[in-house]
Short mmCIF file of C-alpha atoms in Angstrom, two decimals:
data_model
loop_
_atom_site.label_atom_id
_atom_site.label_comp_id
_atom_site.label_asym_id
_atom_site.label_seq_id
_atom_site.Cartn_x
_atom_site.Cartn_y
_atom_site.Cartn_z
CA ASP A 9 -14.92 6.29 2.75
CA ALA A 10 -18.26 5.25 4.16
CA LYS A 11 -18.13 1.69 5.47
CA THR A 12 -20.41 -1.30 4.98
CA THR A 13 -20.84 -4.39 7.11
CA GLN A 14 -21.76 -7.76 5.64
CA PRO A 15 -21.85 -11.30 7.04
CA ASN A 16 -18.75 -13.29 6.12
CA SER A 17 -20.73 -16.15 4.62
CA MET A 18 -24.23 -17.38 3.87
CA GLU A 19 -25.64 -20.62 2.57
CA SER A 20 -28.69 -21.27 0.44
CA ASN A 21 -30.39 -24.10 -1.42
CA GLU A 22 -30.85 -24.12 -5.15
CA GLU A 23 -34.09 -22.51 -6.42
CA GLU A 24 -34.78 -20.84 -3.08
CA PRO A 25 -34.67 -17.05 -2.52
CA VAL A 26 -31.58 -15.54 -0.95
CA HIS A 27 -31.49 -12.32 1.06
CA LEU A 28 -28.02 -10.83 1.46
CA PRO A 29 -27.92 -8.07 4.08
CA CYS A 30 -25.69 -5.01 4.25
CA ASN A 31 -25.44 -2.39 6.99
CA HIS A 32 -24.24 1.11 6.17
CA SER A 33 -25.16 3.27 9.13
CA THR A 34 -22.79 6.12 8.13
CA ILE A 35 -24.20 6.50 4.61
CA SER A 36 -24.40 10.07 3.36
CA GLY A 37 -27.11 11.61 1.25
CA THR A 38 -24.95 11.49 -1.89
CA ASP A 39 -23.98 7.81 -1.62
CA TYR A 40 -25.36 5.27 -4.04
CA ILE A 41 -25.56 1.66 -2.83
CA HIS A 42 -23.83 -0.64 -5.31
CA TRP A 43 -23.65 -4.42 -5.32
CA TYR A 44 -21.05 -6.43 -7.18
CA ARG A 45 -20.34 -10.14 -7.17
CA GLN A 46 -17.21 -12.07 -7.96
CA LEU A 47 -17.39 -15.60 -9.26
CA PRO A 48 -14.35 -17.85 -8.80
CA SER A 49 -11.44 -16.92 -11.08
CA GLN A 50 -13.24 -13.88 -12.50
CA GLY A 51 -13.29 -10.14 -11.97
CA PRO A 52 -16.16 -8.51 -10.04
CA GLU A 53 -19.44 -8.19 -11.93
CA TYR A 54 -21.90 -5.32 -11.46
CA VAL A 55 -25.22 -6.56 -10.09
CA ILE A 56 -27.41 -3.60 -9.19
CA HIS A 57 -27.40 -0.16 -7.58
CA GLY A 58 -29.86 2.23 -5.99
CA LEU A 59 -30.16 5.49 -4.11
CA THR A 60 -33.43 5.56 -2.17
CA SER A 61 -36.07 3.45 -3.87
CA ASN A 62 -36.13 -0.31 -4.29
CA VAL A 63 -34.70 -1.45 -7.62
CA ASN A 64 -35.22 -4.51 -9.80
CA ASN A 65 -33.27 -5.83 -12.76
CA ARG A 66 -32.85 -9.15 -14.52
CA MET A 67 -30.25 -10.32 -12.03
CA ALA A 68 -31.64 -9.29 -8.66
CA SER A 69 -33.66 -6.88 -6.54
CA LEU A 70 -32.34 -4.29 -4.12
CA ALA A 71 -34.40 -3.37 -1.09
CA ILE A 72 -33.28 -0.17 0.65
CA ALA A 73 -34.42 0.68 4.17
CA GLU A 74 -36.35 3.90 4.58
CA ASP A 75 -33.54 5.48 6.62
CA ARG A 76 -30.98 4.08 4.08
CA LYS A 77 -28.84 2.65 6.87
CA SER A 78 -29.22 -0.87 5.54
CA SER A 79 -30.06 -2.68 2.32
CA THR A 80 -30.74 -6.21 1.14
CA LEU A 81 -29.80 -7.84 -2.13
CA ILE A 82 -32.43 -10.38 -3.13
CA LEU A 83 -31.79 -13.26 -5.50
CA HIS A 84 -35.25 -14.60 -6.21
CA ARG A 85 -34.26 -18.16 -7.16
CA ALA A 86 -30.67 -19.08 -6.42
CA THR A 87 -28.83 -21.24 -8.90
CA LEU A 88 -25.46 -22.93 -8.60
CA ARG A 89 -24.08 -20.19 -10.85
CA ASP A 90 -24.94 -17.61 -8.19
CA ALA A 91 -22.29 -19.00 -5.84
CA ALA A 92 -19.89 -16.09 -5.47
CA VAL A 93 -18.57 -13.38 -3.14
CA TYR A 94 -21.08 -10.52 -2.98
CA TYR A 95 -19.82 -7.02 -2.22
CA CYS A 96 -21.96 -4.14 -0.95
CA ILE A 97 -20.29 -0.80 -1.73
CA LEU A 98 -21.19 2.85 -1.15
CA ARG A 99 -20.27 5.17 -3.97
CA ASP A 100 -20.67 8.92 -4.05
CA VAL A 101 -23.03 10.19 -6.71
CA GLY A 102 -20.84 13.06 -7.81
CA TRP A 103 -17.59 13.74 -9.53
CA LEU A 104 -14.27 14.52 -8.00
CA SER A 105 -12.61 17.78 -8.92
CA GLY A 106 -10.77 17.17 -12.16
CA GLY A 107 -13.71 15.21 -13.51
CA SER A 108 -13.18 11.62 -12.51
CA ASN A 109 -15.50 9.05 -10.99
CA TYR A 110 -15.39 8.05 -7.37
CA LYS A 111 -13.56 4.80 -6.75
CA LEU A 112 -15.08 1.60 -5.42
CA THR A 113 -13.96 0.61 -1.92
CA PHE A 114 -14.39 -3.12 -1.45
CA GLY A 115 -14.65 -4.93 1.86
CA LYS A 116 -14.37 -8.70 2.20
CA GLY A 117 -17.95 -9.30 1.08
CA THR A 118 -20.24 -12.24 1.74
CA LEU A 119 -19.34 -15.66 0.40
CA LEU A 120 -22.58 -17.23 -0.83
CA THR A 121 -22.67 -21.02 -1.09
CA VAL A 122 -25.56 -22.58 -3.02
CA ASN A 123 -26.36 -26.20 -2.27
CA PRO A 124 -27.87 -28.43 -4.98
CA ASP B 7 -19.76 -6.20 -27.60
CA ALA B 8 -16.38 -6.97 -26.06
CA GLY B 9 -16.05 -6.20 -22.40
CA VAL B 10 -12.82 -5.27 -20.65
CA THR B 11 -9.81 -7.13 -22.03
CA GLN B 12 -6.67 -7.66 -19.98
CA SER B 13 -3.34 -9.14 -20.99
CA PRO B 14 -1.55 -11.28 -20.17
CA THR B 15 -3.79 -13.57 -18.12
CA HIS B 16 -0.92 -15.02 -16.12
CA LEU B 17 2.63 -13.84 -15.51
CA ILE B 18 5.58 -15.03 -13.44
CA LYS B 19 8.33 -12.55 -12.60
CA THR B 20 11.41 -12.54 -10.43
CA ARG B 21 11.81 -10.24 -7.46
CA GLY B 22 13.35 -6.93 -8.53
CA GLN B 23 12.07 -7.10 -12.10
CA GLN B 24 9.61 -4.75 -13.76
CA VAL B 25 6.23 -5.69 -15.23
CA THR B 26 3.68 -4.05 -17.55
CA LEU B 27 0.03 -5.10 -17.59
CA ARG B 28 -2.40 -3.99 -20.27
CA CYS B 29 -6.10 -3.19 -20.36
CA SER B 30 -8.55 -2.37 -23.14
CA PRO B 31 -11.77 -0.83 -21.78
CA LYS B 32 -15.27 -1.72 -22.81
CA SER B 33 -16.31 0.01 -26.02
CA GLY B 34 -17.46 3.56 -25.28
CA HIS B 35 -15.96 3.74 -21.80
CA ASP B 36 -13.49 6.56 -21.13
CA THR B 37 -12.29 5.92 -17.58
CA VAL B 38 -9.99 3.12 -16.47
CA SER B 39 -9.22 2.05 -12.91
CA TRP B 40 -6.77 -0.53 -11.63
CA TYR B 41 -7.22 -2.73 -8.57
CA GLN B 42 -5.00 -5.22 -6.75
CA GLN B 43 -6.61 -8.27 -5.18
CA ALA B 44 -4.63 -10.42 -2.78
CA LEU B 45 -5.81 -13.95 -2.10
CA GLY B 46 -8.90 -14.00 0.11
CA GLN B 47 -9.28 -10.20 0.12
CA GLY B 48 -11.47 -7.72 -1.71
CA PRO B 49 -9.92 -5.66 -4.51
CA GLN B 50 -7.90 -2.63 -3.42
CA PHE B 51 -7.92 0.55 -5.52
CA ILE B 52 -4.58 1.48 -7.09
CA PHE B 53 -5.41 4.44 -9.35
CA GLN B 54 -7.82 5.79 -11.94
CA TYR B 55 -7.15 7.39 -15.32
CA TYR B 56 -9.36 9.79 -17.22
CA GLU B 57 -8.40 11.97 -20.17
CA GLU B 58 -4.92 10.41 -20.10
CA GLU B 59 -4.22 11.71 -16.59
CA GLU B 60 -4.08 10.01 -13.21
CA ARG B 61 -7.06 11.44 -11.34
CA GLN B 62 -7.14 9.42 -8.13
CA ARG B 63 -4.63 7.23 -6.36
CA GLY B 64 -4.95 4.69 -3.59
CA ASN B 65 -2.39 3.87 -0.93
CA PHE B 66 0.22 2.36 -3.22
CA PRO B 67 3.90 3.33 -3.54
CA ASP B 68 5.43 5.13 -6.50
CA ARG B 69 6.67 1.79 -7.83
CA PHE B 70 3.14 1.50 -9.22
CA SER B 71 2.60 3.76 -12.20
CA GLY B 72 0.27 3.86 -15.13
CA HIS B 73 -0.66 5.38 -18.41
CA GLN B 74 -3.79 5.94 -20.47
CA PHE B 75 -3.62 6.24 -24.23
CA PRO B 76 -5.80 8.36 -26.57
CA ASN B 77 -7.88 5.26 -27.41
CA TYR B 78 -8.64 4.95 -23.64
CA SER B 79 -6.59 1.78 -23.20
CA SER B 80 -4.29 1.68 -20.22
CA GLU B 81 -1.13 0.14 -18.81
CA LEU B 82 -0.11 -0.61 -15.25
CA ASN B 83 3.63 -0.70 -14.55
CA VAL B 84 5.22 -2.06 -11.41
CA ASN B 85 8.95 -1.57 -10.80
CA ALA B 86 11.27 -3.37 -8.42
CA LEU B 87 8.84 -6.21 -7.83
CA LEU B 88 8.45 -7.58 -4.32
CA LEU B 89 7.10 -10.96 -3.30
CA GLY B 90 4.14 -9.11 -1.78
CA ASP B 91 3.16 -7.78 -5.20
CA SER B 92 1.89 -11.25 -6.10
CA ALA B 93 -1.83 -10.79 -6.67
CA LEU B 94 -4.65 -10.61 -9.17
CA TYR B 95 -4.59 -7.25 -10.94
CA LEU B 96 -7.97 -6.08 -12.16
CA CYS B 97 -8.82 -3.39 -14.64
CA ALA B 98 -12.24 -1.72 -14.55
CA SER B 99 -13.73 0.71 -17.04
CA SER B 100 -16.70 3.06 -16.88
CA PHE B 101 -18.33 6.13 -18.31
CA ASN B 102 -17.32 9.28 -16.51
CA THR B 103 -20.82 9.91 -15.23
CA GLY B 104 -20.47 9.86 -11.48
CA GLY B 105 -22.01 7.29 -9.16
CA ASN B 106 -25.07 6.48 -11.20
CA TYR B 107 -23.34 3.85 -13.30
CA GLY B 108 -21.59 0.56 -12.79
CA TYR B 109 -18.01 -0.41 -13.53
CA THR B 110 -17.13 -3.24 -15.91
CA PHE B 111 -14.22 -5.39 -14.76
CA GLY B 112 -11.88 -7.60 -16.71
CA SER B 113 -10.95 -11.11 -15.59
CA GLY B 114 -7.59 -9.88 -14.38
CA THR B 115 -3.92 -10.69 -14.70
CA ARG B 116 -2.54 -13.16 -12.16
CA LEU B 117 0.98 -11.96 -11.25
CA THR B 118 3.29 -14.27 -9.34
CA VAL B 119 6.59 -12.89 -8.06
CA VAL B 120 9.20 -15.50 -7.16
#
C-alpha cells in the first residue's frame, strides 16, 4: 500500500483557518487522495477526496500539489467541533479482481486541537 | 436516512469465549468492511464482503470470520478471544464503485476481553 506521512498533532484557534498537510511521495497514477476524520468516541467520517484537481465541499477544501506528492486539507474556519484525528489515505481508483473495492489503510493521523 | 448501524455498542467477554458483532450498512450500500481499532491507533482492516463473499482480508488470524447476508448486513465473529482482541470494532459500508467514493462508518462496538 502506498504510504502517507502526516504530523502527529497540530493546534489551531477557533474561527481561524487550518491547513493539515500530508506527504505521499510514492503515490501512483491510480491513487485517489482521501481524507477522513474521527471525532472522540465515533467512527471515522469521510471528509473529502480528490485525484488531481483541487476540490471543495461543505466541510473542507483539498489542495493537491501539481506533482501529486503532497496534499493539504483546509478547514476554512475551525470550530471546536472540528477537533478530531484527521487521516490522509491513498486509495486505488479501480476494482480488485472479483469486484470489490480497495480497502482503506489508515496511519496514525494528525490530532487537531482547536482552542477557544 | 440511517447510516451504518452496529450492535451491540459495548460488550464484555471472557478470554476463550466467542463473540458475534453485527452491522447494518447504509441504505443502498452493497459492500461491508470490518476494521479493528486499538487504543491510540488508526483502524486496521480485517476483511471486506461483497455479494456475500469475503473479497479481501487483512493480516488477521482465522479466529476472525464473517458473513454477509442477502440484505447486505454483516456479522463479524471472533473465536477463542484473547486479551489482545480488546478494541473498537468498526463496520464501514460503501457502493462497489472503486476509489471514487467514500466509505460510511458506524460508531463501532467496544469489545473488552477480561
